[in-house]
Amino acid sequence: MACNSSTCNSSGCYKGYEEEEQPKPNTKAAVNGGNSCQNLCVKCKVNEPVCCGIGGENSRFCKDCFKNNLYGKFKQAVTYNAMITPPDKVLVAFSGGPSSRVVLQFVHEMQYKAQKNYDANKDKSLPVFGVGVAFIDESSTHSFTSQHIEKAIEDIRLIVSNLAPPSKELFVVPIESIFSSDGIDGKERLKELLDAVSDVTGKEDLLSHLRILLLQKIASENGYTRIVLGSCTSRIACHVISATVKGQGYSLSADIQYVDSRWEIPVVLPLRDCPAQELNTLCSLDGLKIVELLNGPCSGINGLVSSFVKVLQEENPSRECTIVRTAGKLTPFHFNRVPEIHDCNVPSATRRHQKRYTLKPNGSLSSDSFCPICNSPLKKSNFPSSLRSHGSQQNPDLFASACSSCQFQILPKDPSLMEEFLSLLPQQMITKAKHGDQGNFSLLREQIQEFLFSDGENEI
Amino acid sequence: MEADSKPKKSGARLCCVCNQNRAALKRPKTLEQICRECFYAVFEEEIHQVILENQLFKPGERIAIGASGGKDSTVLAYVLSELNRRHNYGLDLFLLSVDEGITGYRDDSLETVKRNELQYGLPLKIVSYKDLYGWTMDEIVKMIGLKNNCTFCGVFRRQALDRGAALLKVDKVATGHNADDIAETVLLNILRGDIARLSRCTSIITGEDGPIPRCKPFKYTYEKEIVMYAYFKKLDYFSTECIYSPNAYRGFAREFIKDLERIRPRAILDIIKSGEDFRISTTTKMPEQGTCERCGYISSQKWCKACVLLEGLNRGLPKLGIGRNQGLNSDGKKDRKRDSRTPSIESKQCGSLEF
């Protein structure tokens, strides 16, 4: 049973366990001995410190060291996970907030350095990766004045145009474009869809699923090979708790890794090791402009989790890191690594580089089936039901193929409303609901292929 | 599940199960409107199903119910003896209580347990820290203060329960840990970074490889429903917090879960489900199991934790076994330097029981 004492120091007690990993900052300051150390950057010990990292008094950095520290984490994440390689075209998802501003800045700086190397190099074997920026305009889901939105978009255009050379294409896409029809039709359909979801948390989560689908669509239609999200440690810590609370413990490890390749265009999280507090500090230090689109505070479960993590963070500034580290010990899925490059056109140097750094595949190459709505891997592939419903292409059983969390908070409770709900969902989700079953079926077939005779075979 | 709450012409809310009696309450777990009788029935039936599905007991087994006198253990004792009768589990039930020696708290709750013995007709055994270790919690706190006291109590209680169970010669111990407790523990383990505990804390049966296995029949039972059951059945229980527990870390998780329950009652069960589903590698290093050299209790170190702590108490070294460097001297056992300031009490050899 957990110890109730906050001050208990026994190593048998939970508190002690965690404290072994993260020494409290205050004790270390005493060890440093003397005020002289307090007035110098802890890293270079030359310049005056201007800001604090997550370690509080113990991590006072000068501006350069602070920035290098953060950039270093970014660079390491990118290199170690082979996130961005020369032939890639990366799409940076930009929300306007501090995390996405920093990731955009860092990606740009990396690209800029690569460009300079390329120009200086006689042997042009490794091309420079391309960068695009995508901003998703969600104004149709809440009531901002059009002026507010237009100003925001203008600011974003300015930011992106200033990040050149190399120049970057900017996509400003309204959320309703997820449906094939655009304009008023799309807006109406989106409104109907969101209204059909009665649970507040379900609504928010559905919107975020639509967001990622739209990013996939933009990337795919424009030849991008990677999507970069600015998800930071704090955001991931909140996701760990909220996924736990929603009963998504099985799929949780899929969402919090550096790389997520279950999508058509792999999604990467290079700021996974950077706390929000430090990213905020960097933005103010470096004068990085943030476009605050107050999407309104999250309500429901997500908002509650957010405040909870905030309270914990105030009590101990390294709590978010501990949460992410714990969750990082959960077993990832086989798709949590960049797919291997089989393209012969890609220089062999790149392929060797990637092979060296890509994580080894982890155990379960099981045939995962995925929830058509949130794309989370499902715990048991429901083989029996998939075989039965394989024939019925017309009406995929959405309810049966969805995860329990989506079944509860997104799908309509009343079965008679299911048909209509299905018609409102974007095509990508419907296709997944249909083919989810087929995936299992064809995998089954693969296993017995060698024993089947090609003639006299009846398609089930 | 939302209950249909359309009132009838008379304006009375009917129980959604029997549709006859007036609804007396709203079920915290499902928000269904239900009458008292149906509530008792569904509460008891759900626990019965948990016992069956998880094969918690076998006919003929002797079971000790960890009884503190609090609501969870009182309701557990009541329901288990009722189900044992009704469904013929064929179990021999006992009440097992631990007296930590906390004046004004434990002696009051022990009175409750003694009454439970009479009310439910279950034989009671009380084991005390004083008898087992030679120290009461009051004495321990006097020596070490209010820091780390929960560690001592927790370690000692675990052993005390096992020793009491051995004395009673029972096959299993049943404790009243409820769904809220387990959900809190899952969250705590995430917050504290304890992946090894995280993989074990949702198990309904634990310690199968130890001296006495333990089970938690209330794993899916909501705390609020236990309170409701005790309230309506007018069960006799004692409800006060231990006087030595400062409000601290578990409190954060508890607050959060209370808020969660308000928005989405099923979240408590969802947390437990997540805990069960976490993909944790089975190769995560588990401590190697041996026995304590001093008393023979199960231990991964040379000495079990209780012996280490006791040694510290007896030598006037309250920090022994606490914190990072907890090694004993290489010749550990024999020298007992008496600190003249603190009263030293020779502890009984804990090896009075065979494990």
mmCIF file of N, CA and C in Angstrom, chain B residues 284-340:
data_model
loop_
_atom_site.group_PDB
_atom_site.id
_atom_site.type_symbol
_atom_site.label_atom_id
_atom_site.label_comp_id
_atom_site.label_asym_id
_atom_site.label_seq_id
_atom_site.Cartn_x
_atom_site.Cartn_y
_atom_site.Cartn_z
ATOM 1 N N THR B 284 10.838 -7.239 -16.859
ATOM 2 C CA THR B 284 11.178 -6.150 -15.942
ATOM 3 C C THR B 284 11.763 -6.768 -14.688
ATOM 4 N N LYS B 285 12.903 -6.236 -14.260
ATOM 5 C CA LYS B 285 13.586 -6.925 -13.174
ATOM 6 C C LYS B 285 12.763 -6.957 -11.888
ATOM 7 N N MET B 286 12.465 -8.162 -11.470
ATOM 8 C CA MET B 286 11.765 -8.377 -10.216
ATOM 9 C C MET B 286 12.803 -8.801 -9.181
ATOM 10 N N PRO B 287 12.590 -8.424 -7.945
ATOM 11 C CA PRO B 287 13.561 -8.795 -6.917
ATOM 12 C C PRO B 287 13.586 -10.314 -6.725
ATOM 13 N N GLU B 288 14.790 -10.812 -6.490
ATOM 14 C CA GLU B 288 14.926 -12.255 -6.288
ATOM 15 C C GLU B 288 14.465 -12.599 -4.887
ATOM 16 N N GLN B 289 13.757 -13.689 -4.792
ATOM 17 C CA GLN B 289 13.123 -13.996 -3.522
ATOM 18 C C GLN B 289 13.925 -14.953 -2.665
ATOM 19 N N GLY B 290 14.152 -14.559 -1.427
ATOM 20 C CA GLY B 290 14.824 -15.471 -0.501
ATOM 21 C C GLY B 290 14.142 -15.392 0.840
ATOM 22 N N THR B 291 14.883 -15.718 1.898
ATOM 23 C CA THR B 291 14.297 -15.600 3.228
ATOM 24 C C THR B 291 15.217 -14.797 4.131
ATOM 25 N N CYS B 292 14.599 -14.178 5.118
ATOM 26 C CA CYS B 292 15.343 -13.371 6.069
ATOM 27 C C CYS B 292 16.163 -14.280 6.960
ATOM 28 N N GLU B 293 17.423 -13.891 7.158
ATOM 29 C CA GLU B 293 18.307 -14.720 7.998
ATOM 30 C C GLU B 293 17.914 -14.688 9.458
ATOM 31 N N ARG B 294 17.293 -13.592 9.844
ATOM 32 C CA ARG B 294 16.992 -13.419 11.270
ATOM 33 C C ARG B 294 15.689 -14.105 11.659
ATOM 34 N N CYS B 295 14.657 -13.979 10.795
ATOM 35 C CA CYS B 295 13.362 -14.499 11.226
ATOM 36 C C CYS B 295 12.726 -15.482 10.254
ATOM 37 N N GLY B 296 13.299 -15.607 9.073
ATOM 38 C CA GLY B 296 12.753 -16.583 8.135
ATOM 39 C C GLY B 296 11.624 -16.079 7.271
ATOM 40 N N TYR B 297 11.243 -14.837 7.429
ATOM 41 C CA TYR B 297 10.172 -14.283 6.605
ATOM 42 C C TYR B 297 10.692 -14.093 5.176
ATOM 43 N N ILE B 298 9.762 -13.991 4.227
ATOM 44 C CA ILE B 298 10.146 -13.809 2.828
ATOM 45 C C ILE B 298 10.884 -12.483 2.668
ATOM 46 N N SER B 299 11.981 -12.494 1.946
ATOM 47 C CA SER B 299 12.768 -11.270 1.804
ATOM 48 C C SER B 299 13.664 -11.359 0.580
ATOM 49 N N SER B 300 13.916 -10.215 -0.058
ATOM 50 C CA SER B 300 14.837 -10.227 -1.189
ATOM 51 C C SER B 300 16.235 -9.850 -0.749
ATOM 52 N N GLN B 301 16.368 -9.405 0.473
ATOM 53 C CA GLN B 301 17.674 -9.033 1.013
ATOM 54 C C GLN B 301 18.066 -10.037 2.094
ATOM 55 N N LYS B 302 19.242 -9.763 2.695
ATOM 56 C CA LYS B 302 19.719 -10.657 3.755
ATOM 57 C C LYS B 302 18.726 -10.689 4.912
ATOM 58 N N TRP B 303 18.306 -9.468 5.318
ATOM 59 C CA TRP B 303 17.314 -9.359 6.369
ATOM 60 C C TRP B 303 16.049 -8.783 5.791
ATOM 61 N N CYS B 304 14.894 -9.192 6.298
ATOM 62 C CA CYS B 304 13.644 -8.610 5.822
ATOM 63 C C CYS B 304 13.554 -7.181 6.366
ATOM 64 N N LYS B 305 12.702 -6.398 5.721
ATOM 65 C CA LYS B 305 12.592 -4.993 6.076
ATOM 66 C C LYS B 305 12.203 -4.779 7.529
ATOM 67 N N ALA B 306 11.310 -5.615 8.009
ATOM 68 C CA ALA B 306 10.862 -5.459 9.401
ATOM 69 C C ALA B 306 12.037 -5.641 10.363
ATOM 70 N N CYS B 307 12.863 -6.630 10.093
ATOM 71 C CA CYS B 307 14.028 -6.861 10.956
ATOM 72 C C CYS B 307 14.996 -5.692 10.899
ATOM 73 N N VAL B 308 15.173 -5.150 9.709
ATOM 74 C CA VAL B 308 16.073 -4.001 9.560
ATOM 75 C C VAL B 308 15.555 -2.822 10.371
ATOM 76 N N LEU B 309 14.259 -2.553 10.220
ATOM 77 C CA LEU B 309 13.671 -1.425 10.939
ATOM 78 C C LEU B 309 13.745 -1.633 12.449
ATOM 79 N N LEU B 310 13.466 -2.858 12.871
ATOM 80 C CA LEU B 310 13.508 -3.173 14.291
ATOM 81 C C LEU B 310 14.894 -2.970 14.867
ATOM 82 N N GLU B 311 15.859 -3.413 14.085
ATOM 83 C CA GLU B 311 17.252 -3.246 14.498
ATOM 84 C C GLU B 311 17.532 -1.782 14.741
ATOM 85 N N GLY B 312 17.042 -0.963 13.812
ATOM 86 C CA GLY B 312 17.226 0.475 13.951
ATOM 87 C C GLY B 312 16.580 1.007 15.213
ATOM 88 N N LEU B 313 15.371 0.553 15.480
ATOM 89 C CA LEU B 313 14.667 1.025 16.673
ATOM 90 C C LEU B 313 15.415 0.631 17.935
ATOM 91 N N ASN B 314 15.843 -0.612 17.958
ATOM 92 C CA ASN B 314 16.483 -1.122 19.165
ATOM 93 C C ASN B 314 17.863 -0.529 19.391
ATOM 94 N N ARG B 315 18.519 -0.146 18.351
ATOM 95 C CA ARG B 315 19.837 0.450 18.504
ATOM 96 C C ARG B 315 19.769 1.958 18.603
ATOM 97 N N GLY B 316 18.576 2.507 18.580
ATOM 98 C CA GLY B 316 18.464 3.952 18.644
ATOM 99 C C GLY B 316 18.926 4.608 17.360
ATOM 100 N N LEU B 317 18.785 3.889 16.263
ATOM 101 C CA LEU B 317 19.151 4.441 14.958
ATOM 102 C C LEU B 317 17.901 4.507 14.093
ATOM 103 N N PRO B 318 17.117 5.537 14.289
ATOM 104 C CA PRO B 318 15.829 5.581 13.600
ATOM 105 C C PRO B 318 15.926 5.597 12.083
ATOM 106 N N LYS B 319 17.088 5.948 11.549
ATOM 107 C CA LYS B 319 17.204 6.056 10.102
ATOM 108 C C LYS B 319 17.623 4.757 9.440
ATOM 109 N N LEU B 320 17.889 3.746 10.232
ATOM 110 C CA LEU B 320 18.335 2.481 9.650
ATOM 111 C C LEU B 320 17.201 1.884 8.818
ATOM 112 N N GLY B 321 17.481 1.636 7.572
ATOM 113 C CA GLY B 321 16.437 1.068 6.728
ATOM 114 C C GLY B 321 15.616 2.127 6.037
ATOM 115 N N ILE B 322 15.927 3.397 6.342
ATOM 116 C CA ILE B 322 15.195 4.479 5.708
ATOM 117 C C ILE B 322 16.146 5.176 4.745
ATOM 118 N N GLY B 323 15.660 5.565 3.586
ATOM 119 C CA GLY B 323 16.492 6.332 2.684
ATOM 120 C C GLY B 323 17.398 5.451 1.857
ATOM 121 N N ARG B 324 18.321 6.073 1.150
ATOM 122 C CA ARG B 324 19.086 5.374 0.130
ATOM 123 C C ARG B 324 20.074 4.382 0.697
ATOM 124 N N ASN B 325 20.916 4.853 1.624
ATOM 125 C CA ASN B 325 21.942 3.970 2.163
ATOM 126 C C ASN B 325 21.426 3.273 3.391
ATOM 127 N N GLN B 326 20.986 2.071 3.176
ATOM 128 C CA GLN B 326 20.350 1.393 4.281
ATOM 129 C C GLN B 326 21.075 0.114 4.652
ATOM 130 N N GLY B 327 22.301 0.081 4.241
ATOM 131 C CA GLY B 327 23.020 -1.163 4.541
ATOM 132 C C GLY B 327 23.279 -1.335 6.020
ATOM 133 N N LEU B 328 23.240 -2.560 6.426
ATOM 134 C CA LEU B 328 23.600 -2.864 7.810
ATOM 135 C C LEU B 328 25.108 -2.993 7.854
ATOM 136 N N ASN B 329 25.681 -2.997 9.073
ATOM 137 C CA ASN B 329 27.111 -3.327 9.193
ATOM 138 C C ASN B 329 27.289 -4.746 8.717
ATOM 139 N N SER B 330 28.493 -5.069 8.294
ATOM 140 C CA SER B 330 28.691 -6.412 7.752
ATOM 141 C C SER B 330 28.441 -7.474 8.814
ATOM 142 N N ASP B 331 28.662 -7.088 10.081
ATOM 143 C CA ASP B 331 28.418 -8.087 11.118
ATOM 144 C C ASP B 331 27.079 -7.853 11.768
ATOM 145 N N GLY B 332 26.298 -7.062 11.089
ATOM 146 C CA GLY B 332 24.936 -6.684 11.478
ATOM 147 C C GLY B 332 24.351 -7.066 12.820
ATOM 148 N N LYS B 333 24.265 -8.323 13.055
ATOM 149 C CA LYS B 333 23.277 -8.731 14.045
ATOM 150 C C LYS B 333 23.625 -8.515 15.513
ATOM 151 N N LYS B 334 24.840 -8.825 15.925
ATOM 152 C CA LYS B 334 25.028 -8.992 17.358
ATOM 153 C C LYS B 334 25.191 -7.730 18.196
ATOM 154 N N ASP B 335 25.933 -6.725 17.698
ATOM 155 C CA ASP B 335 26.204 -5.619 18.625
ATOM 156 C C ASP B 335 25.018 -4.689 18.799
ATOM 157 N N ARG B 336 24.661 -4.500 20.016
ATOM 158 C CA ARG B 336 23.527 -3.633 20.327
ATOM 159 C C ARG B 336 23.992 -2.517 21.240
ATOM 160 N N LYS B 337 24.502 -1.478 20.610
ATOM 161 C CA LYS B 337 24.963 -0.343 21.407
ATOM 162 C C LYS B 337 23.760 0.362 21.963
ATOM 163 N N ARG B 338 23.720 0.512 23.244
ATOM 164 C CA ARG B 338 22.560 1.179 23.822
ATOM 165 C C ARG B 338 22.801 2.667 23.887
ATOM 166 N N ASP B 339 21.909 3.367 23.306
ATOM 167 C CA ASP B 339 21.955 4.821 23.403
ATOM 168 C C ASP B 339 21.352 5.203 24.738
ATOM 169 N N SER B 340 22.148 5.867 25.555
ATOM 170 C CA SER B 340 21.689 6.116 26.922
ATOM 171 C C SER B 340 20.495 7.051 26.982
#
